[in-house]
Short mmCIF file of C-alpha atoms and ligand atoms in Angstrom, two decimals:
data_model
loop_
_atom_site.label_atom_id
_atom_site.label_comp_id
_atom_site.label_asym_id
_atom_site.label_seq_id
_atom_site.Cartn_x
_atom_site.Cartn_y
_atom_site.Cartn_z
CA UNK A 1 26.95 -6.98 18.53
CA UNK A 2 28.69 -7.51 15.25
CA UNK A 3 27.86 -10.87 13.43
CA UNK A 4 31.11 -13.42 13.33
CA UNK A 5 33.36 -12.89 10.10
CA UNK A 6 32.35 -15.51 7.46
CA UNK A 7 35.39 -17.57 6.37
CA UNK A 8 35.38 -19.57 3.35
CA UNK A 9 38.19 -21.51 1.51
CA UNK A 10 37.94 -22.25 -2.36
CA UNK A 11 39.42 -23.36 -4.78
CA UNK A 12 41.86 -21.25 -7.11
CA UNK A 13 41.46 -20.40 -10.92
CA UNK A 14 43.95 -18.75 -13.31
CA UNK A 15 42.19 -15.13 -12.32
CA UNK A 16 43.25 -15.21 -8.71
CA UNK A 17 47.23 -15.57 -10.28
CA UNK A 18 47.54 -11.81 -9.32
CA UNK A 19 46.49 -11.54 -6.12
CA UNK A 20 49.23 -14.55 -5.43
CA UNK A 21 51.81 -12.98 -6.99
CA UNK A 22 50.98 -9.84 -4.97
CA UNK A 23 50.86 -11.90 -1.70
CA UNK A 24 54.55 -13.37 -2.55
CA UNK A 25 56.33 -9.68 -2.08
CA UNK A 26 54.61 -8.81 1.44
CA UNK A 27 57.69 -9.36 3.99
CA UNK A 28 55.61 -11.72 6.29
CA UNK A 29 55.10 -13.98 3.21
CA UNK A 30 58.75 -13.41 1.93
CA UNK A 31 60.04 -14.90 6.25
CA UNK A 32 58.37 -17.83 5.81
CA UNK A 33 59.74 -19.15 2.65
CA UNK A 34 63.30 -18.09 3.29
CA UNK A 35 65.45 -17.23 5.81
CA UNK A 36 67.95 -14.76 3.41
CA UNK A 37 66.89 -11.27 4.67
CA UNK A 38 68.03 -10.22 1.16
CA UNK A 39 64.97 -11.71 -0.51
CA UNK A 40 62.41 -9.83 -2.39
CA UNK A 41 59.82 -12.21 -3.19
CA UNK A 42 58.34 -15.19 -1.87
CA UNK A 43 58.11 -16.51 -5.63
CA UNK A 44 60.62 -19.51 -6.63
CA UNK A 45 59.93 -18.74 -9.93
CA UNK A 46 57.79 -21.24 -10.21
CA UNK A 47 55.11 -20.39 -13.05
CA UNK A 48 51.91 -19.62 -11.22
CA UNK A 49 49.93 -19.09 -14.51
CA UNK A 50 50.51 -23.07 -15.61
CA UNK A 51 50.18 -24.12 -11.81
CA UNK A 52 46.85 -22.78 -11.52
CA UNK A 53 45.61 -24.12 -14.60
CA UNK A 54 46.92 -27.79 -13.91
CA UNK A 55 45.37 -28.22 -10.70
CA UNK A 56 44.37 -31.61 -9.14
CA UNK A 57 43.19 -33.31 -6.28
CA UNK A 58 47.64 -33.57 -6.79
CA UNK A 59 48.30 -30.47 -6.32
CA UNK A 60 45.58 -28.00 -5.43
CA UNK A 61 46.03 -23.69 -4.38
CA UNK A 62 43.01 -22.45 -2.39
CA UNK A 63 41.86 -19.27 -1.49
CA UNK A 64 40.40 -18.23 1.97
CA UNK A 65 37.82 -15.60 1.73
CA UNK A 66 36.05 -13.05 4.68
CA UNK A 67 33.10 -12.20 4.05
CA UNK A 68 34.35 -11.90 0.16
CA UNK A 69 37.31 -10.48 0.34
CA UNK A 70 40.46 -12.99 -0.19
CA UNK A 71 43.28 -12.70 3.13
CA UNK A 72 45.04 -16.37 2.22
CA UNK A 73 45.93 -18.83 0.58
CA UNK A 74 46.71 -22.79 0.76
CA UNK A 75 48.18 -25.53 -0.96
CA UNK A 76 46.66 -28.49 -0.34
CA UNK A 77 48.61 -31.32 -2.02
CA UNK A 78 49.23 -35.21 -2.09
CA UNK A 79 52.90 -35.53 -1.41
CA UNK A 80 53.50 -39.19 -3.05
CA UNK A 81 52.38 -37.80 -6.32
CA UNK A 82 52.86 -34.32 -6.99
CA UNK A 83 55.11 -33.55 -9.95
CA UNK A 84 58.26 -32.00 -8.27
CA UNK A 85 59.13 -34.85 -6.08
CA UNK A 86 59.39 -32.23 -2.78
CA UNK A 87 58.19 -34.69 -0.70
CA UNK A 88 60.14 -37.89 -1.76
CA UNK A 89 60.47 -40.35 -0.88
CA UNK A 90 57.21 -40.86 1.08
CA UNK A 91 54.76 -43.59 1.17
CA UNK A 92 50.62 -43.18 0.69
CA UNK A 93 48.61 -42.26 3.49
CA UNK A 94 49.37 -38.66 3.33
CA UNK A 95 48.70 -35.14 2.58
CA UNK A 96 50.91 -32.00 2.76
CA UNK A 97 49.66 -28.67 3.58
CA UNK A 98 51.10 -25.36 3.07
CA UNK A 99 49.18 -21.91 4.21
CA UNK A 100 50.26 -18.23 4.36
CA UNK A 101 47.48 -15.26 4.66
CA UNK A 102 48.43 -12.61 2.40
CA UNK A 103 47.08 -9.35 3.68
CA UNK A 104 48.94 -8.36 6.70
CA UNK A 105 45.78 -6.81 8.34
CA UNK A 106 44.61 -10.05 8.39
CA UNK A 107 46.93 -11.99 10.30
CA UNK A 108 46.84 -12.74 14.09
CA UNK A 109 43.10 -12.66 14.18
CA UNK A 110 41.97 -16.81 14.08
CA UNK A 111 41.70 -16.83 10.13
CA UNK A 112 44.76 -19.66 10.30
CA UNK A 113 43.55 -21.30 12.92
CA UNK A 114 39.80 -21.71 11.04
CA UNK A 115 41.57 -21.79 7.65
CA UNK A 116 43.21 -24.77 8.57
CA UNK A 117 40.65 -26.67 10.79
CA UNK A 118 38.78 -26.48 7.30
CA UNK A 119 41.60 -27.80 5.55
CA UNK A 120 42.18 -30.65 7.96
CA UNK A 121 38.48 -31.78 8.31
CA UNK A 122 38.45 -32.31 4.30
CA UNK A 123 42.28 -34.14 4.70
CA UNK A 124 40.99 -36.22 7.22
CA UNK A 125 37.47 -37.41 5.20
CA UNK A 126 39.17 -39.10 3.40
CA UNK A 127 39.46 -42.80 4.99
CA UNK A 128 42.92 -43.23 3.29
CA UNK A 129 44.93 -40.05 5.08
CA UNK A 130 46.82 -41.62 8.53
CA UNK A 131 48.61 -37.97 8.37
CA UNK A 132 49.13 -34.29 7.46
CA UNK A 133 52.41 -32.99 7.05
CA UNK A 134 53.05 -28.96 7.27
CA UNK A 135 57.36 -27.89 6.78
CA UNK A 136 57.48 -24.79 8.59
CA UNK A 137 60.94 -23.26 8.32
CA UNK A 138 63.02 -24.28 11.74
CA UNK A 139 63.48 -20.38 12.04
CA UNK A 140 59.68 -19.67 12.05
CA UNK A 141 58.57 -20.70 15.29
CA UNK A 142 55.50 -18.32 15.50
CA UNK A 143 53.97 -20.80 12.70
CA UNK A 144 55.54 -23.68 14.99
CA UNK A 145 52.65 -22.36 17.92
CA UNK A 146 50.32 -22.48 15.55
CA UNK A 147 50.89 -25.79 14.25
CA UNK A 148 51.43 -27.24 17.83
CA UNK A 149 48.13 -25.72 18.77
CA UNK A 150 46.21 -27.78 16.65
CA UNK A 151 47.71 -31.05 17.34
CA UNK A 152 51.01 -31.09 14.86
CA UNK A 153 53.64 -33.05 16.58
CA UNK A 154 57.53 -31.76 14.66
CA UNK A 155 58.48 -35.04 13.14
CA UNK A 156 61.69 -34.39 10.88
CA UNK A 157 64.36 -31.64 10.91
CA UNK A 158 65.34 -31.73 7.04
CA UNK A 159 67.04 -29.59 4.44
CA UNK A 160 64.68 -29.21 1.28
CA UNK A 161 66.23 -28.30 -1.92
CA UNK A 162 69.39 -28.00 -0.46
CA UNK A 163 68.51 -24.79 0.90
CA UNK A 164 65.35 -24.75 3.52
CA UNK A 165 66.10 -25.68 6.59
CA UNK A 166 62.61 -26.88 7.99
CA UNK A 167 61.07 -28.54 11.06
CA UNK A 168 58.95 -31.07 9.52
CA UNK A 169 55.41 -31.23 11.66
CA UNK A 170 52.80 -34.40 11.05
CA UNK A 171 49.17 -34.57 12.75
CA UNK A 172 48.17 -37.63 12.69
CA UNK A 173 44.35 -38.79 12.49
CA UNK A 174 43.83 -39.51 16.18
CA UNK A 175 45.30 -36.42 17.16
CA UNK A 176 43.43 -34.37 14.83
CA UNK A 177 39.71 -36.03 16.46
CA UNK A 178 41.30 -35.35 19.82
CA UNK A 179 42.31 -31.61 19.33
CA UNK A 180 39.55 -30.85 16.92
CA UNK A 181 37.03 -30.11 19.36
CA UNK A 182 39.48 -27.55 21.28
CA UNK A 183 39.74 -25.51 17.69
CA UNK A 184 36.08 -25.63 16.41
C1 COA B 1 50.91 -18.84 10.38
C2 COA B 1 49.56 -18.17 10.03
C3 COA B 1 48.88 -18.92 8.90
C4 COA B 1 48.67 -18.24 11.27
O1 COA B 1 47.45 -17.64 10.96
P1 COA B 1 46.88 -16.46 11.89
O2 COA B 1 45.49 -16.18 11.50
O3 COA B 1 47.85 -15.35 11.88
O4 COA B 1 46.95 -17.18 13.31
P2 COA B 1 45.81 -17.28 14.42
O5 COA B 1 45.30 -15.92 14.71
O6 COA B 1 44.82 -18.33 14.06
O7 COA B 1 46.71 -17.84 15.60
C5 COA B 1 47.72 -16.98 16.12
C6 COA B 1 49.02 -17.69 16.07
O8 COA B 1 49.56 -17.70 14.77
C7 COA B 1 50.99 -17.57 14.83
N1 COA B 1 51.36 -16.36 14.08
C8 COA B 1 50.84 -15.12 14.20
N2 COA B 1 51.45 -14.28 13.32
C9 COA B 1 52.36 -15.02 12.66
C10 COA B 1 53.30 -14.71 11.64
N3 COA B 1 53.44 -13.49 11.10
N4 COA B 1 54.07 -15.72 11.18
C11 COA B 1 53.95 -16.96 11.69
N5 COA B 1 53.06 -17.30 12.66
C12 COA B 1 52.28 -16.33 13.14
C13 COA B 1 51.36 -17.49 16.27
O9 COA B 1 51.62 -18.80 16.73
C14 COA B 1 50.08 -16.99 16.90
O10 COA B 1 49.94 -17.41 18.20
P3 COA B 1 50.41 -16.54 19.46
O11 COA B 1 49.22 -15.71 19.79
O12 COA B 1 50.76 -17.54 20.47
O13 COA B 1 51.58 -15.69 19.02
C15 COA B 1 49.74 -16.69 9.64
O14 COA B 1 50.24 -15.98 10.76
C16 COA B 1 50.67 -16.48 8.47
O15 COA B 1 50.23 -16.60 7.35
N6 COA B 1 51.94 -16.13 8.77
C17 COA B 1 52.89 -15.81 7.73
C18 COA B 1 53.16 -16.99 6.82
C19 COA B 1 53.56 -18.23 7.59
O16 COA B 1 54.39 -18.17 8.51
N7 COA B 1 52.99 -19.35 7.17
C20 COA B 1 53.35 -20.65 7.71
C21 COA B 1 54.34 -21.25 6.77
S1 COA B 1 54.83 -22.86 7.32
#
């Protein structure tokens, strides 16, 4: 019998700025960032380059690894502080998630699921989180399964910069220790 895939998450440096850039032009990446069907890349122009080399506890990419080879990423990010103001206004207590695997041979197989059962066990250590936000676009209600299966309740239809329509989801703590032995 083959031995279970080994899935790691870590953090992201400046060197894995390719590979993330390369992730933002597969099509799967591309439908869950926007819902034009013109787009072409999942990038908002954002520069990766100074993202990656500014990270925080703030603001944080991470890659998901099997057995080696990188399938994901995440961003795992406090949404009362992080420098573009996405999030505001919000309160403490919180962290906002965001996760998309990049190589399409990889999706569909548990990786998300695991990825983000990591992800949420490190959220939820610390004492001060109450919740986890994800903003799924409303359109992308494959993701909305996901999310639902691992205890996200949708919290807030809301238009972010004026242009993504998204179906705010929040987990909060008791929810997570009540679904988290269903997901292990
Ligand atoms: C959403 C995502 C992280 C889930 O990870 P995964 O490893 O594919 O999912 P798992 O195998 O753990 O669980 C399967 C579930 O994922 C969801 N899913 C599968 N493929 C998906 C896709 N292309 N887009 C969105 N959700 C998907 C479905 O809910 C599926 O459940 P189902 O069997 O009832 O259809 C992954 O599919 C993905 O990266 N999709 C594209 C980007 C995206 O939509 N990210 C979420 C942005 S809010």
């Amino acid at each position: 019998m083959r031995a279970a895939d080994h899935l790691t998450l870590r953090p992201a440096t400046p060197d894995d700025a390719g590979l993330l850039a390369a992730w933002d032009e597969e099509p799967h990446v591309i439908a869950c960032v926007t819902d034009d069907p013109e787009a072409t890349s999942a990038s908002k122009g954002d520069d990766l380059s100074a993202e990656l080399a500014d990270q925080s506890d703030i603001f944080r990419y991470l890659i998901a690894e099997v057995d080696g080879r990188p399938i994901g990423a995440m961003l795992d990010i406090d949404p009362a502080r992080e420098p573009y103001g996405y999030w505001a206004p919000i309160g403490d207590g919180f962290r906002a998630l965001d996760i998309w695997i990049g190589e399409a041979d990889a999706l569909g197989r548990g990786y998300g699921t695991r990825m983000m059962t990591l992800a949420l066990d490190a959220c939820f250590a610390r004492p001060e989180v109450q919740a986890v936000l994800i903003d799924p676009l409303t359109s992308n209600v494959d993701a909305h399964r996901f999310y639902r299966r691992l205890g996200f309740r949708p919290a807030e239809r809301r238009l972010f910069n004026d242009e993504n329509d998204c179906l705010v989801h929040r987990l909060d703590r008791a929810d997570w220790a009540a679904s988290r032995a269903s997901v292990a």
